[in-house]
């Protein structure tokens, strides 16, 4: 083990306040040395996720974000493998980052290879949150030009048809987390106007929650140029991962972070933190932001 990694690892292994900005910056400045070690951490966790059960363990999250920023394709397969764990394990491993960063990390490291993403999306035994991240990743990869658009649209259309049939056969299937709601927004981002008749059928059949997806807005969105959709995603902080600060902005004590610049990492805009001092919000509970929608359809789906 290198002397640098011996110094950095203890600072990154468990959640600490203040957040270890200097250590992250140092890791970023020595990526050639540090990247293989972070990849090894992800590979070990994919083989045995037990270490991540420890309270406050976050080394894999820092690894995911740094390797995504570096576009390190070696991280792709272990990250995708982690998504196949059951929902409780995925929730423990990623927490809110399964919504905020995981899919974008997959897109940032995939180098256009779709097979691990389609396998994850199709794994009915995997966490639906991780499956949603896989759908997001392939859509973003296509928008970014990392993979051709047509195969992604074809897969999403086929996946949507299968999910719609499953929802018709078992309406309660959508109570956990309706993947079809997410999927139509990705088809809209990709400008898949050829899928509009089918999407209209899904709305008419009540398979899409119009409190989450507005039919008129989706009609406008799907007619945008994909470049405009990508620009909107980037403006909303939903593009590929380039800047670590927005990704960890919701972590504890963000307002008390020291004025230490992550010199090699652009500072970027810091989002308002999600305060988690109270009881954990259930996925079917009202979102604490006050929108009136269920948490799973609001901040829990971002």
Tab-separated table of C-alpha atoms in Angstrom:
chain	number	residue	atom	x	y	z
A	1	UNK	CA	0.000	0.000	0.000
A	2	UNK	CA	1.386	3.407	-0.985
A	3	UNK	CA	2.233	5.981	1.633
A	4	UNK	CA	-0.269	8.407	0.099
A	5	UNK	CA	-3.118	5.888	0.194
A	6	UNK	CA	-2.204	4.927	3.767
A	7	UNK	CA	-2.764	8.572	4.640
A	8	UNK	CA	-5.897	9.141	2.543
A	9	UNK	CA	-7.863	5.970	3.207
A	10	UNK	CA	-8.604	6.623	6.909
A	11	UNK	CA	-9.887	10.094	5.976
A	12	UNK	CA	-12.256	8.741	3.332
A	13	UNK	CA	-13.442	5.501	4.888
A	14	UNK	CA	-16.082	6.873	7.268
A	15	UNK	CA	-18.267	9.948	7.203
A	16	UNK	CA	-16.586	12.765	9.067
A	17	UNK	CA	-17.295	16.403	9.698
A	18	UNK	CA	-15.956	18.552	8.309
A	19	UNK	CA	-15.923	16.638	5.050
A	20	UNK	CA	-12.378	15.738	3.926
A	21	UNK	CA	-12.111	18.223	1.070
A	22	UNK	CA	-8.335	18.422	1.215
A	23	UNK	CA	-8.034	14.626	1.070
A	24	UNK	CA	-10.409	14.476	-1.907
A	25	UNK	CA	-8.410	17.158	-3.665
A	26	UNK	CA	-5.206	15.271	-3.014
A	27	UNK	CA	-6.733	12.075	-4.375
A	28	UNK	CA	-7.859	13.966	-7.451
A	29	UNK	CA	-4.386	15.356	-8.007
A	30	UNK	CA	-2.893	11.828	-7.845
A	31	UNK	CA	-5.571	9.970	-9.766
A	32	UNK	CA	-3.158	7.676	-11.612
A	33	UNK	CA	-1.980	6.297	-8.287
A	34	UNK	CA	-5.305	6.361	-6.448
A	35	UNK	CA	-7.738	5.186	-9.147
A	36	UNK	CA	-6.670	1.501	-9.183
A	37	UNK	CA	-7.000	1.386	-5.405
A	38	UNK	CA	-10.513	2.842	-5.529
A	39	UNK	CA	-11.485	0.375	-8.263
A	40	UNK	CA	-10.205	-2.442	-6.047
A	41	UNK	CA	-12.368	-1.145	-3.195
A	42	UNK	CA	-15.474	-1.284	-5.397
A	43	UNK	CA	-14.591	-4.752	-6.687
A	44	UNK	CA	-14.128	-6.023	-3.135
A	45	UNK	CA	-17.458	-4.531	-2.074
A	46	UNK	CA	-19.238	-6.090	-5.059
A	47	UNK	CA	-17.873	-9.465	-3.934
A	48	UNK	CA	-18.763	-8.856	-0.277
A	49	UNK	CA	-20.910	-5.808	0.640
A	50	UNK	CA	-20.547	-6.477	4.375
A	51	UNK	CA	-18.107	-3.591	5.084
A	52	UNK	CA	-20.671	-1.068	3.843
A	53	UNK	CA	-23.086	-2.218	6.559
A	54	UNK	CA	-20.937	-0.396	9.112
A	55	UNK	CA	-22.486	2.847	10.280
A	56	UNK	CA	-21.013	5.823	8.440
A	57	UNK	CA	-18.996	3.818	5.895
A	58	UNK	CA	-18.644	5.984	2.774
A	59	UNK	CA	-15.366	4.983	1.095
A	60	UNK	CA	-17.294	3.347	-1.758
A	61	UNK	CA	-19.287	6.548	-2.307
A	62	UNK	CA	-16.165	8.670	-2.557
A	63	UNK	CA	-14.715	5.999	-4.849
A	64	UNK	CA	-17.803	6.059	-7.058
A	65	UNK	CA	-17.807	9.842	-7.367
A	66	UNK	CA	-14.079	10.237	-7.962
A	67	UNK	CA	-13.919	7.434	-10.525
A	68	UNK	CA	-16.990	8.835	-12.277
A	69	UNK	CA	-15.375	12.262	-12.431
A	70	UNK	CA	-12.279	10.644	-13.922
A	71	UNK	CA	-14.378	8.625	-16.433
A	72	UNK	CA	-12.592	5.503	-15.251
A	73	UNK	CA	-14.242	2.610	-17.081
A	74	UNK	CA	-12.741	0.081	-14.652
A	75	UNK	CA	-15.327	1.212	-12.108
A	76	UNK	CA	-18.280	0.462	-14.387
A	77	UNK	CA	-18.724	-3.271	-13.883
A	78	UNK	CA	-18.362	-3.352	-10.073
A	79	UNK	CA	-20.721	-0.382	-9.799
A	80	UNK	CA	-23.285	-2.149	-11.990
A	81	UNK	CA	-22.869	-5.362	-9.959
A	82	UNK	CA	-23.679	-3.494	-6.755
A	83	UNK	CA	-27.033	-2.507	-8.249
A	84	UNK	CA	-28.094	-6.162	-8.395
A	85	UNK	CA	-28.174	-6.394	-4.599
A	86	UNK	CA	-31.562	-6.431	-2.928
A	87	UNK	CA	-33.358	-3.207	-2.088
A	88	UNK	CA	-32.327	-3.040	1.566
A	89	UNK	CA	-28.660	-3.556	0.664
A	90	UNK	CA	-28.812	-0.953	-2.087
A	91	UNK	CA	-30.473	1.457	0.332
A	92	UNK	CA	-27.679	0.877	2.851
A	93	UNK	CA	-24.935	1.125	0.233
A	94	UNK	CA	-26.060	4.261	-1.558
A	95	UNK	CA	-28.735	6.006	0.497
A	96	UNK	CA	-29.988	9.096	-1.338
A	97	UNK	CA	-27.155	8.770	-3.847
A	98	UNK	CA	-29.002	5.909	-5.568
A	99	UNK	CA	-31.277	8.691	-6.862
A	100	UNK	CA	-28.866	11.596	-7.043
A	101	UNK	CA	-25.602	10.134	-8.340
A	102	UNK	CA	-25.610	6.384	-8.983
A	103	UNK	CA	-27.143	6.412	-12.465
A	104	UNK	CA	-24.989	9.338	-13.508
A	105	UNK	CA	-21.899	7.544	-12.193
A	106	UNK	CA	-22.801	4.515	-14.300
A	107	UNK	CA	-23.162	6.740	-17.359
A	108	UNK	CA	-19.881	8.509	-16.557
A	109	UNK	CA	-17.934	5.245	-16.472
A	110	UNK	CA	-19.724	3.094	-19.078
A	111	UNK	CA	-17.813	4.199	-22.188
A	112	UNK	CA	-20.908	3.366	-24.210
A	113	UNK	CA	-21.196	-0.293	-23.172
A	114	UNK	CA	-24.883	-0.992	-22.620
A	115	UNK	CA	-24.952	-4.666	-21.611
A	116	UNK	CA	-24.411	-4.189	-17.831
A	117	UNK	CA	-27.096	-1.469	-17.826
A	118	UNK	CA	-29.685	-3.508	-19.694
A	119	UNK	CA	-28.932	-6.502	-17.465
A	120	UNK	CA	-29.501	-4.399	-14.351
A	121	UNK	CA	-32.666	-2.797	-15.705
A	122	UNK	CA	-34.042	-6.240	-16.612
A	123	UNK	CA	-33.225	-7.821	-13.237
A	124	UNK	CA	-36.671	-8.049	-11.655
A	125	UNK	CA	-35.086	-9.201	-8.399
A	126	UNK	CA	-32.883	-6.121	-8.085
A	127	UNK	CA	-33.786	-2.916	-6.308
A	128	UNK	CA	-36.197	-0.904	-8.429
A	129	UNK	CA	-34.247	2.189	-7.425
A	130	UNK	CA	-31.091	0.690	-8.936
A	131	UNK	CA	-33.016	-0.399	-12.023
A	132	UNK	CA	-34.269	3.165	-12.438
A	133	UNK	CA	-30.658	4.347	-12.202
A	134	UNK	CA	-29.731	1.967	-15.022
A	135	UNK	CA	-32.473	3.442	-17.221
A	136	UNK	CA	-31.229	6.930	-16.404
A	137	UNK	CA	-27.655	5.929	-17.181
A	138	UNK	CA	-28.371	4.554	-20.643
A	139	UNK	CA	-30.489	7.589	-21.552
A	140	UNK	CA	-27.778	9.987	-20.373
A	141	UNK	CA	-25.068	7.997	-22.155
A	142	UNK	CA	-27.027	8.292	-25.409
A	143	UNK	CA	-27.605	12.023	-24.929
A	144	UNK	CA	-23.903	12.518	-24.255
A	145	UNK	CA	-23.015	10.627	-27.451
A	146	UNK	CA	-21.310	7.805	-25.569
A	147	UNK	CA	-23.576	5.227	-27.188
A	148	UNK	CA	-25.917	5.376	-30.205
A	149	UNK	CA	-29.400	6.698	-29.530
A	150	UNK	CA	-31.390	4.117	-31.515
A	151	UNK	CA	-30.528	1.002	-29.442
A	152	UNK	CA	-31.322	2.885	-26.249
A	153	UNK	CA	-34.715	4.058	-27.521
A	154	UNK	CA	-35.458	0.518	-28.728
A	155	UNK	CA	-34.584	-0.946	-25.343
A	156	UNK	CA	-36.598	1.662	-23.440
A	157	UNK	CA	-39.606	1.090	-25.690
A	158	UNK	CA	-39.412	-2.671	-25.201
A	159	UNK	CA	-38.848	-2.302	-21.462
A	160	UNK	CA	-41.804	0.068	-21.262
A	161	UNK	CA	-44.070	-2.359	-23.087
A	162	UNK	CA	-43.118	-5.138	-20.685
A	163	UNK	CA	-43.513	-2.911	-17.635
A	164	UNK	CA	-46.896	-1.646	-18.857
A	165	UNK	CA	-48.125	-5.219	-19.290
A	166	UNK	CA	-46.848	-6.134	-15.833
A	167	UNK	CA	-48.676	-3.149	-14.337
A	168	UNK	CA	-51.892	-4.167	-16.062
A	169	UNK	CA	-51.506	-7.712	-14.755
A	170	UNK	CA	-50.657	-6.508	-11.240
A	171	UNK	CA	-51.651	-2.879	-10.526
A	172	UNK	CA	-49.990	-3.022	-7.094
A	173	UNK	CA	-46.625	-3.467	-8.804
A	174	UNK	CA	-46.397	0.306	-9.193
A	175	UNK	CA	-46.918	1.003	-5.503
A	176	UNK	CA	-43.232	0.461	-4.709
A	177	UNK	CA	-41.657	2.606	-7.400
A	178	UNK	CA	-43.226	2.879	-10.872
A	179	UNK	CA	-40.438	2.537	-13.409
A	180	UNK	CA	-42.764	3.519	-16.240
A	181	UNK	CA	-43.018	7.067	-14.873
A	182	UNK	CA	-39.254	7.399	-15.015
A	183	UNK	CA	-38.973	5.713	-18.385
A	184	UNK	CA	-41.268	8.102	-20.267
A	185	UNK	CA	-39.194	11.076	-19.117
A	186	UNK	CA	-36.114	9.409	-20.617
A	187	UNK	CA	-37.948	8.785	-23.893
A	188	UNK	CA	-38.875	12.462	-23.868
A	189	UNK	CA	-35.272	13.514	-23.255
A	190	UNK	CA	-34.197	11.358	-26.204
A	191	UNK	CA	-36.779	12.985	-28.457
A	192	UNK	CA	-38.488	9.647	-29.160
A	193	UNK	CA	-41.561	11.177	-30.844
A	194	UNK	CA	-42.196	7.864	-32.578
A	195	UNK	CA	-43.135	6.493	-29.159
A	196	UNK	CA	-45.828	9.130	-28.499
A	197	UNK	CA	-48.803	6.949	-29.553
A	198	UNK	CA	-47.722	4.260	-27.108
A	199	UNK	CA	-47.084	6.813	-24.355
A	200	UNK	CA	-50.577	8.235	-24.930
A	201	UNK	CA	-51.976	4.727	-24.488
A	202	UNK	CA	-50.121	4.372	-21.198
A	203	UNK	CA	-51.573	7.660	-19.958
A	204	UNK	CA	-55.077	6.667	-21.093
A	205	UNK	CA	-54.775	3.338	-19.272
A	206	UNK	CA	-53.791	5.130	-16.059
A	207	UNK	CA	-50.367	3.471	-16.000
A	208	UNK	CA	-48.495	6.760	-15.613
A	209	UNK	CA	-48.959	8.972	-12.577
A	210	UNK	CA	-49.864	12.402	-13.953
A	211	UNK	CA	-48.908	13.989	-10.628
A	212	UNK	CA	-45.341	13.010	-11.505
A	213	UNK	CA	-45.398	13.261	-15.311
A	214	UNK	CA	-47.544	15.989	-16.851
A	215	UNK	CA	-48.810	14.777	-20.223
A	216	UNK	CA	-48.765	18.196	-21.877
A	217	UNK	CA	-45.291	19.013	-20.601
A	218	UNK	CA	-44.011	15.637	-21.749
A	219	UNK	CA	-45.456	16.305	-25.214
A	220	UNK	CA	-43.468	19.541	-25.351
A	221	UNK	CA	-40.332	17.919	-23.955
A	222	UNK	CA	-40.300	15.011	-26.391
A	223	UNK	CA	-40.300	17.458	-29.310
A	224	UNK	CA	-37.165	19.228	-28.100
A	225	UNK	CA	-33.835	18.657	-29.750
A	226	UNK	CA	-31.849	16.103	-27.700
A	227	UNK	CA	-29.133	18.740	-27.335
A	228	UNK	CA	-31.643	21.005	-25.597
A	229	UNK	CA	-32.719	18.154	-23.331
A	230	UNK	CA	-29.092	17.486	-22.423
A	231	UNK	CA	-28.493	21.157	-21.682
A	232	UNK	CA	-31.530	21.164	-19.368
A	233	UNK	CA	-30.251	18.065	-17.546
A	234	UNK	CA	-26.834	19.630	-17.102
A	235	UNK	CA	-28.359	22.874	-15.834
A	236	UNK	CA	-30.342	20.845	-13.286
A	237	UNK	CA	-27.192	19.024	-12.131
A	238	UNK	CA	-28.256	15.749	-13.770
A	239	UNK	CA	-25.476	15.407	-16.326
A	240	UNK	CA	-22.300	13.366	-16.103
A	241	UNK	CA	-20.349	13.737	-12.876
A	242	UNK	CA	-17.638	16.372	-13.109
A	243	UNK	CA	-17.713	18.210	-9.789
A	244	UNK	CA	-17.776	16.468	-6.421
A	245	UNK	CA	-19.052	19.364	-4.347
A	246	UNK	CA	-22.665	19.297	-5.618
A	247	UNK	CA	-22.711	15.519	-5.196
A	248	UNK	CA	-21.845	15.676	-1.502
A	249	UNK	CA	-23.751	18.891	-0.769
A	250	UNK	CA	-26.536	16.980	0.989
A	251	UNK	CA	-24.114	15.297	3.370
A	252	UNK	CA	-23.945	16.464	7.019
A	253	UNK	CA	-22.549	19.844	8.054
A	254	UNK	CA	-22.370	21.221	4.533
A	255	UNK	CA	-22.934	24.753	5.824
A	256	UNK	CA	-19.940	24.335	8.129
A	257	UNK	CA	-17.514	23.138	5.502
A	258	UNK	CA	-14.181	24.907	5.834
A	259	UNK	CA	-13.134	27.397	3.134
A	260	UNK	CA	-10.678	24.899	1.665
A	261	UNK	CA	-10.884	24.747	-2.103
A	262	UNK	CA	-10.800	21.402	-3.809
A	263	UNK	CA	-8.303	22.992	-6.138
A	264	UNK	CA	-8.295	20.269	-8.818
A	265	UNK	CA	-12.109	19.999	-8.660
A	266	UNK	CA	-14.347	22.895	-9.808
A	267	UNK	CA	-16.366	24.162	-6.885
A	268	UNK	CA	-19.658	24.484	-8.744
A	269	UNK	CA	-22.940	25.469	-7.174
A	270	UNK	CA	-23.841	23.910	-3.828
A	271	UNK	CA	-27.406	22.712	-3.569
A	272	UNK	CA	-29.426	23.148	-0.424
A	273	UNK	CA	-28.861	20.166	1.845
A	274	UNK	CA	-31.522	17.583	2.586
A	275	UNK	CA	-31.907	17.687	6.338
A	276	UNK	CA	-32.217	14.237	7.882
A	277	UNK	CA	-32.251	14.955	11.600
A	278	UNK	CA	-35.797	13.624	11.979
A	279	UNK	CA	-37.277	10.246	11.256
A	280	UNK	CA	-36.578	8.734	7.860
A	281	UNK	CA	-39.250	9.642	5.320
A	282	UNK	CA	-41.112	6.613	4.002
A	283	UNK	CA	-41.377	6.274	0.245
A	284	UNK	CA	-45.176	6.485	0.384
A	285	UNK	CA	-45.187	9.376	2.888
A	286	UNK	CA	-45.802	12.977	1.822
A	287	UNK	CA	-42.595	14.625	0.652
A	288	UNK	CA	-41.259	16.951	3.378
A	289	UNK	CA	-40.664	19.673	0.761
A	290	UNK	CA	-44.394	20.433	0.869
A	291	UNK	CA	-45.191	19.646	-2.759
A	292	UNK	CA	-48.141	17.464	-1.773
A	293	UNK	CA	-46.772	14.493	-3.704
A	294	UNK	CA	-45.520	11.265	-2.216
A	295	UNK	CA	-41.811	11.264	-1.372
A	296	UNK	CA	-41.134	8.517	-3.957
A	297	UNK	CA	-42.663	10.746	-6.649
A	298	UNK	CA	-40.835	13.900	-5.571
A	299	UNK	CA	-37.411	14.266	-3.929
A	300	UNK	CA	-37.206	10.502	-3.537
A	301	UNK	CA	-37.268	10.090	-7.313
A	302	UNK	CA	-34.674	12.704	-8.249
